[in-house]
XYZ file of C-alpha atoms in Angstrom:
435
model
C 95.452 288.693 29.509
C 93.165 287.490 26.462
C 91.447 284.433 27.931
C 90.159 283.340 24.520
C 94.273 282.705 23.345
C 94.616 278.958 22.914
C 97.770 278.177 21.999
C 98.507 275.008 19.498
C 101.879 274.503 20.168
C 104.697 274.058 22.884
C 106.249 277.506 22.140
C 102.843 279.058 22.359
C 102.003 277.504 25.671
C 105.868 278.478 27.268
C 104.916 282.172 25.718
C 101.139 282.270 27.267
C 103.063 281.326 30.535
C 105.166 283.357 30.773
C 102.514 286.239 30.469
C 100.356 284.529 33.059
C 103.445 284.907 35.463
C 103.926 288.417 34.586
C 100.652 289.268 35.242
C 99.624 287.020 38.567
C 102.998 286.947 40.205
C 102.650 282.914 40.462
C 105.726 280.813 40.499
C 106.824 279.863 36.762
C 105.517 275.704 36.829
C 101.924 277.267 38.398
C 102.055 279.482 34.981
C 103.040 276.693 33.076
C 100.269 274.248 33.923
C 97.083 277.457 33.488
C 98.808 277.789 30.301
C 98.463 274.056 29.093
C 95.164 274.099 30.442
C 94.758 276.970 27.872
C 95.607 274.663 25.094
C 92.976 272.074 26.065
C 95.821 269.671 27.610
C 95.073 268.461 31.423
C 98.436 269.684 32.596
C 102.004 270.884 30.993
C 103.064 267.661 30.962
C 99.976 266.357 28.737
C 100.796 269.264 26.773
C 104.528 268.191 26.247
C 103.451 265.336 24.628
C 100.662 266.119 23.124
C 101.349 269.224 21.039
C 103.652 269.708 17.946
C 106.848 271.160 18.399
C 107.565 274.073 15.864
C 110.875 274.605 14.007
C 113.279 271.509 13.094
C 112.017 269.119 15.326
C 110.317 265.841 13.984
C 106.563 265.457 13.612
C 105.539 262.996 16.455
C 103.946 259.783 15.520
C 100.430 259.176 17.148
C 99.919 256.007 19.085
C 96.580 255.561 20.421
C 96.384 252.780 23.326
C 92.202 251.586 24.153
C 90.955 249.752 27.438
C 86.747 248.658 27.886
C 86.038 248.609 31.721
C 82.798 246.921 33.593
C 82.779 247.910 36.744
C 80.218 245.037 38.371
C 79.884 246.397 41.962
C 78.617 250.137 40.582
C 76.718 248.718 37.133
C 78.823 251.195 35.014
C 80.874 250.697 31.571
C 83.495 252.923 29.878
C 86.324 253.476 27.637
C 89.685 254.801 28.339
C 91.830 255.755 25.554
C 95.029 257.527 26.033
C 96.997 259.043 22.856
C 100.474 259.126 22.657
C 103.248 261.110 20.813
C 105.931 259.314 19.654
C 109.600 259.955 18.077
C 108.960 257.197 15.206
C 105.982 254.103 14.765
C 105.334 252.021 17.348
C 106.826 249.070 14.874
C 109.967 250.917 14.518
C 110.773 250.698 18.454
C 109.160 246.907 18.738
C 108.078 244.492 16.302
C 104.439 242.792 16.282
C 105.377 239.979 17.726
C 107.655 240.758 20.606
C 105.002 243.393 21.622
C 103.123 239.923 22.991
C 106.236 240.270 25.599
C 105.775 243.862 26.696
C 104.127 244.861 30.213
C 100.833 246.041 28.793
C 100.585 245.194 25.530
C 100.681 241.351 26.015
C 96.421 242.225 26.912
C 96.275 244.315 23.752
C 95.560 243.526 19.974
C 96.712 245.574 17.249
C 93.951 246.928 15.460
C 95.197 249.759 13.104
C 99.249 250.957 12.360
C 98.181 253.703 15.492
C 95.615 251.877 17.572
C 95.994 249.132 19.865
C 92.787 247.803 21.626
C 91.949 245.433 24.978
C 89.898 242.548 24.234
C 89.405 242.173 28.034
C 87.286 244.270 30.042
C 88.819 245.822 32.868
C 86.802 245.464 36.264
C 87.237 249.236 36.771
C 87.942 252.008 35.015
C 91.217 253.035 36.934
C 92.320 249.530 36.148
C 91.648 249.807 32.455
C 93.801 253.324 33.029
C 96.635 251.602 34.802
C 96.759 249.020 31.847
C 97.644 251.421 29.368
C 100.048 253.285 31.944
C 102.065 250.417 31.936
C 101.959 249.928 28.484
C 102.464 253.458 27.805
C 105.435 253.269 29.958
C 106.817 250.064 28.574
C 107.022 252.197 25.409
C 108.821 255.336 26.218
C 111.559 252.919 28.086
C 111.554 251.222 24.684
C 111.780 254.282 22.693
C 114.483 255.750 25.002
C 116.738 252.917 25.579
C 116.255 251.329 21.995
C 116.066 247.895 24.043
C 113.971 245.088 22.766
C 112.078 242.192 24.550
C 114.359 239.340 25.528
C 113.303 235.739 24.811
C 116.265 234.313 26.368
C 114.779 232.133 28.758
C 117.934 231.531 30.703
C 120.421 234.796 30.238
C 119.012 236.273 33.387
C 120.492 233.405 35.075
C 124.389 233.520 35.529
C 124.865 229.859 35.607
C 122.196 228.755 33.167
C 119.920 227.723 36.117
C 117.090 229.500 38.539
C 119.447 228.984 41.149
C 121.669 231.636 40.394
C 119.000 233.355 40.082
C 119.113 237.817 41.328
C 117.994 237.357 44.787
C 114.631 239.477 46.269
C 114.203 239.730 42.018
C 110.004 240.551 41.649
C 108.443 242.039 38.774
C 111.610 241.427 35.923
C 111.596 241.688 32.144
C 114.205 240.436 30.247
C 115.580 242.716 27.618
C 118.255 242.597 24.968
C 120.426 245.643 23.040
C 119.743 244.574 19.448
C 123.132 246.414 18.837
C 125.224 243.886 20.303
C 123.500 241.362 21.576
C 123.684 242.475 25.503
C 121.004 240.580 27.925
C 119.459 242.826 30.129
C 117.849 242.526 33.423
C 115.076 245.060 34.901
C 113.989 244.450 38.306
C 111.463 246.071 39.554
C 110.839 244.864 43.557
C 109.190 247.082 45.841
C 110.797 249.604 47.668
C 113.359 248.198 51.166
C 112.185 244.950 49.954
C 115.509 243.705 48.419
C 118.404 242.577 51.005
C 121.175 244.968 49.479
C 123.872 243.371 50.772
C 122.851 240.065 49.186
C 121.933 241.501 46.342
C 125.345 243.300 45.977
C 127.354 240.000 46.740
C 125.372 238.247 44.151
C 126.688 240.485 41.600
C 130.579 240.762 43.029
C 130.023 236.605 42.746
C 128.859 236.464 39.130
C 130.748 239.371 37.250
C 127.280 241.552 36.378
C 126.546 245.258 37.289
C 124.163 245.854 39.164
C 122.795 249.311 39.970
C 119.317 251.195 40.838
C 117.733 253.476 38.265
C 116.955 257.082 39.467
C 113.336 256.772 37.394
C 110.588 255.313 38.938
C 109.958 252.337 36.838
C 107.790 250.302 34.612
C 105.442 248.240 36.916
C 104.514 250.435 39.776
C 106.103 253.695 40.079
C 106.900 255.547 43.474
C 106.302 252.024 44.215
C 108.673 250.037 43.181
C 112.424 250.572 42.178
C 113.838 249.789 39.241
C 117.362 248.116 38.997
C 119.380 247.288 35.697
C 121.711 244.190 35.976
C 123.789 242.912 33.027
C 126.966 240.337 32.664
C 129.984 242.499 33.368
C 132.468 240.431 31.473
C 131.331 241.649 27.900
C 133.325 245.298 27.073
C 129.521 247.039 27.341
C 128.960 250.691 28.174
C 126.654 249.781 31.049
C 127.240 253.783 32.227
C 125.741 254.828 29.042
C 122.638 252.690 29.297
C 121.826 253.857 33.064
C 122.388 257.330 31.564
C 119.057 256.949 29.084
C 117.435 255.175 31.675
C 117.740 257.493 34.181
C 116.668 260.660 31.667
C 113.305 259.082 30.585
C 110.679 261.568 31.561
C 108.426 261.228 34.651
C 106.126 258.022 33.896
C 102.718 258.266 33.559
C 100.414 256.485 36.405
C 96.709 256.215 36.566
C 96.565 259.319 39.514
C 97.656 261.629 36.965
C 95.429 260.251 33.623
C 95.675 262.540 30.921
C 93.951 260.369 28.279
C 90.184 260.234 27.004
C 87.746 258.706 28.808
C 84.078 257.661 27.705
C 80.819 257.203 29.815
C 80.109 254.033 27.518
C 81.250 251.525 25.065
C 81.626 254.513 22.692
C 83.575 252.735 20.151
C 87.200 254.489 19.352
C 88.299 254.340 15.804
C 91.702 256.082 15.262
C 92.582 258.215 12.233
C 94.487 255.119 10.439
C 91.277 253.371 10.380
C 89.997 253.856 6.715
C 87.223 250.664 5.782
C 84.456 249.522 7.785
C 86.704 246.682 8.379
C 88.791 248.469 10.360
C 86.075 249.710 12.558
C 85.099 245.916 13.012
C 88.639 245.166 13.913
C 88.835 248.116 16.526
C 86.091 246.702 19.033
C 86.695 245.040 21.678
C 86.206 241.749 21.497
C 85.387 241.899 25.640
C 82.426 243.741 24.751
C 80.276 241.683 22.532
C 78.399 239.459 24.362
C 77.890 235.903 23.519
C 75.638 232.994 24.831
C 76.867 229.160 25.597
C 77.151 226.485 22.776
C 76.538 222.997 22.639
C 80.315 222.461 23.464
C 81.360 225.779 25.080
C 79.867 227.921 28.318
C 80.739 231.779 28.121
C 82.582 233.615 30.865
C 84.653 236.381 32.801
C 87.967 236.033 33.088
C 89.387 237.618 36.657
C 90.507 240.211 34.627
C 87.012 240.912 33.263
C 87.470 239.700 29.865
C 84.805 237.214 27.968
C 85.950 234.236 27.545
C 84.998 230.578 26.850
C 86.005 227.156 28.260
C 84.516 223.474 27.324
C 81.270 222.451 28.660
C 82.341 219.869 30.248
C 83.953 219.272 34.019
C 87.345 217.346 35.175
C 87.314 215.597 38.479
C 89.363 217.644 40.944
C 91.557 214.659 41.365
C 92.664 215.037 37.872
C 93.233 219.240 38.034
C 95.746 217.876 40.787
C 97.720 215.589 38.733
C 97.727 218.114 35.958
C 99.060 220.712 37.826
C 101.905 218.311 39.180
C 102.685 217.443 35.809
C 102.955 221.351 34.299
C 104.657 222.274 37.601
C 107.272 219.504 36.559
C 107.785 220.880 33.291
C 108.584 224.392 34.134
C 111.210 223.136 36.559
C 112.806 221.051 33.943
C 116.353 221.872 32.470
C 114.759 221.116 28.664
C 111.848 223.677 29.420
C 113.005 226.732 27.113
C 111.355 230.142 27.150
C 108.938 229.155 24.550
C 107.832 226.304 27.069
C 107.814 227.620 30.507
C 105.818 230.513 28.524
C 103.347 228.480 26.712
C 103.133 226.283 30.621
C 102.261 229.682 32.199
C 99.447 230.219 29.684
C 98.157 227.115 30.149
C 98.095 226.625 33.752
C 96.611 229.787 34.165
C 93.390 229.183 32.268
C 93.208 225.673 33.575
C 92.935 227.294 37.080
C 90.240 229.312 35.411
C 88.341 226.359 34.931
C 88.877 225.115 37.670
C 86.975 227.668 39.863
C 84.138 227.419 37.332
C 83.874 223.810 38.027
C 84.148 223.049 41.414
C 81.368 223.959 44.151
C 81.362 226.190 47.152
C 83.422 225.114 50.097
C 86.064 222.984 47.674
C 89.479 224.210 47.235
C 89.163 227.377 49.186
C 92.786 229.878 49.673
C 95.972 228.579 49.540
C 94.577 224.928 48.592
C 93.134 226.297 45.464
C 96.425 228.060 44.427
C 98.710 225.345 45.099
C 96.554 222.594 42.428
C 99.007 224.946 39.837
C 101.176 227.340 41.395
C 103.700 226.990 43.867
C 107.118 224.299 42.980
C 106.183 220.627 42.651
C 107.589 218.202 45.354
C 111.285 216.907 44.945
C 110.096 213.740 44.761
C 107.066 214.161 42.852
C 107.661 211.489 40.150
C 106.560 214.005 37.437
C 109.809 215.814 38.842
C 112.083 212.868 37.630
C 110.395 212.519 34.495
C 111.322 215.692 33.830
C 114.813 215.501 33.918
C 115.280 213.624 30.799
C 113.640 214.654 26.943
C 111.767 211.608 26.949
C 110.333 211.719 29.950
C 109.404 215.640 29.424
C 107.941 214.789 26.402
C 105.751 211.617 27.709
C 104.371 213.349 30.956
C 103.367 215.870 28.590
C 101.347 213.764 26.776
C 99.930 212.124 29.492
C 98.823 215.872 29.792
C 97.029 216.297 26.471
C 95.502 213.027 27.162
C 93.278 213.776 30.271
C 92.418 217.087 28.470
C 90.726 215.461 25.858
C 89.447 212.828 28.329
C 87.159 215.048 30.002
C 86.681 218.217 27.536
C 84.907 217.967 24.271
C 85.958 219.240 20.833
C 86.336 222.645 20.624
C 88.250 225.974 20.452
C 88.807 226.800 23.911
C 90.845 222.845 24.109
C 92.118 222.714 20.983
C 94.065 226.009 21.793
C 95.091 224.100 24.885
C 96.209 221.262 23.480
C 98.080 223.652 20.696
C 100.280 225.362 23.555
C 101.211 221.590 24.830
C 101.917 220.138 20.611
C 104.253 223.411 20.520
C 105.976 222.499 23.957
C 106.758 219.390 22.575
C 107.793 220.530 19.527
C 110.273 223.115 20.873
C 111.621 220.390 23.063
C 112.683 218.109 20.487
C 114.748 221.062 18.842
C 116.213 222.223 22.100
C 120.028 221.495 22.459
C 121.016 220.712 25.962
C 124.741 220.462 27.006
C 123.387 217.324 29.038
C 122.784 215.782 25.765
């Protein structure tokens, strides 16, 4: 055999393989992976996507997916990039804006029509790689299934309310068939975690199907199973979805990383990238590093991202109450998916804060999560409020009050105080059947 052949495309790696067979008496998938290796790919399966198929079949469309990593422990930096072949554009199987909504690419910015970049460090670099898995993932189930994010708020629940809600349901994304307008449900729990039998009853109860999916998932595959429920009372080919489901090739995890990875910031600028604007645009935001303002203080996010908040402090008495009130809000019946989205943002970077302002010993474990996670009381008073449009709309601003009580001027509140104006906005146009 000529080790110097290198082939360039699928039928020349299957061809190279099958001499290697011939000639070493391996088994066939052995030959198979020397003979991508041939063709500079880490394994057959990088090589499937990676290399242009020959004869009728479509030119693949380049996606190119970038994650920075810090890693603070071992005082190393790097890039992971991982390119990806794909049947048409990456707008064609999901528009800009419900990309926001997908697992993966809610962290990502698009940079170029083929490049989609991190603006958060990852803390290490086989977390940066498991962000793009997922998004890389989240795209060929896209691509296969021709299902689009869902922003539905309330279609995964039966009855309208979270108390109908799929039981043991962890890790779901809400999808729709743009076809017809069929909600779908992906569950993704972790394996002999769901009570089947509940589960199953649930479903008998409410009219949906509900049935596991033979390929490993989104989220966490080998992991985690993924189940697809939908209402059963609409004349849908349910059989026909599982069916594309179930045939999407094996998903890509961060053990088996067949993408680029640099030693360095080594900025990536894919091949639509044509000005030295777009090179701008394509770095990270997470790593250019900035120094505090007379209003803001820099910092890292959990996720490793830079960030800034207000230099300023709120009493921990005060987190409390806010967190009561945004708990409230999320359990109310005129919280829509805009809201309880828009609440999530917001109570997450308010816990951010938090844990930059307090001191040691303050708040430690559970007590820290509960200030805004975890349900508000039944009779919280915030809870009541609630449950009328007026009262949502006046604990809310009670909300945007205390914020700009104890914060000064500036971008990091004003966004803050933009996700609460919108909340309120989206309430006043919601139509309730209460009303």
């Amino acid at each position: 055999m000529n080790s110097d052949v290198r082939p360039s495309t699928l039928k020349g790696v299957k061809r190279l393989a099958t001499q290697i067979r011939k000639e070493r008496g391996i088994k066939h998938s052995e030959a198979l992976e020397l003979a991508a290796q041939a063709a500079t790919c880490a394994n057959y399966r990088h090589a499937q996507r990676k290399l242009r198929v020959q004869g009728n079949a479509r030119v693949p469309h380049i996606l190119y997916l970038t994650v920075y990593w810090y890693d603070k422990e071992k005082y190393q930096n790097g890039r992971e990039t991982l390119e990806v072949a794909l049947s048409k554009p990456i707008l064609d199987i999901c528009g800009k804006s419900d990309l926001k909504l997908v697992r993966g690419f809610g962290l990502m910015r698009m940079v170029a029509t083929d490049h989609f970049v991190s603006d958060r460090l990852a803390p290490r670099q086989n977390f940066a790689r498991d962000v793009i898995c997922q998004a890389e993932r989240s795209v060929r189930f896209m691509e296969h299934t021709d299902l689009r994010p869902s922003r539905e708020y309330r279609a995964a629940y039966p009855d309208g309310t979270k108390d109908s809600n799929l039981p043991d349901t962890d890790h779901a994304t809400k999808w729709v068939d743009p076809t017809n307008g069929q909600f779908i449900l992906i569950d993704e729990p972790y394996s002999n975690v769901p009570n089947l039998a509940d589960r199953a009853a649930w479903a008998q109860r409410h009219g949906w199907w509900l049935r596991k999916s033979s390929w490993p998932g989104m989220y966490f595959p080998h992991r985690c199973d993924l189940y697809v429920a939908t209402d059963g009372s609409r004349s849908y080919d349910f059989n026909a979805l599982m069916a594309k489901i179930d045939s999407i090739p094996a998903p890509l995890t961060e053990k088996n990383w067949i993408g680029e990875s640099a030693p360095s910031f080594d900025l990536f600028v894919s091949p639509a990238a044509k000005t030295p604007q777009d090179r701008r645009r394509a770095r990270s935001k997470g790593t250019i590093m900035r120094g505090p303002t007379a209003m803001t203080i820099p910092y890292s996010s959990t996720f490793g991202d830079s960030r800034r908040r207000p230099a300023g402090a709120m009493p921990i008495a005060d987190h409390i109450e806010m967190g009561r009130i945004i708990k409230s809000v999320i359990r109310s019946p005129y919280t829509s998916y805009g809201v309880d989205r828009r609440m999530g943002s917001l109570r997450s970077r308010l816990e951010d804060w938090l844990g930059l302002e307090i001191g040691r010993d303050q708040l430690e474990g559970p007590e820290f999560f509960d200030v805004y996670y975890h349900a508000a009381d039944s009779d919280d008073p915030y809870v009541e409020a609630a449950q009328s449009r007026s009262g949502l709309i006046r604990i809310l601003g009670e909300l945007r009050q205390k914020l700009q009580a104890h914060y000064p001027d500036c971008a990091p509140l004003r966004e803050q105080l933009h996700r609460i104006d919108m909340s309120v906005l989206l309430i006043g146009k919601m139509k309730v059947a209460a009303d």
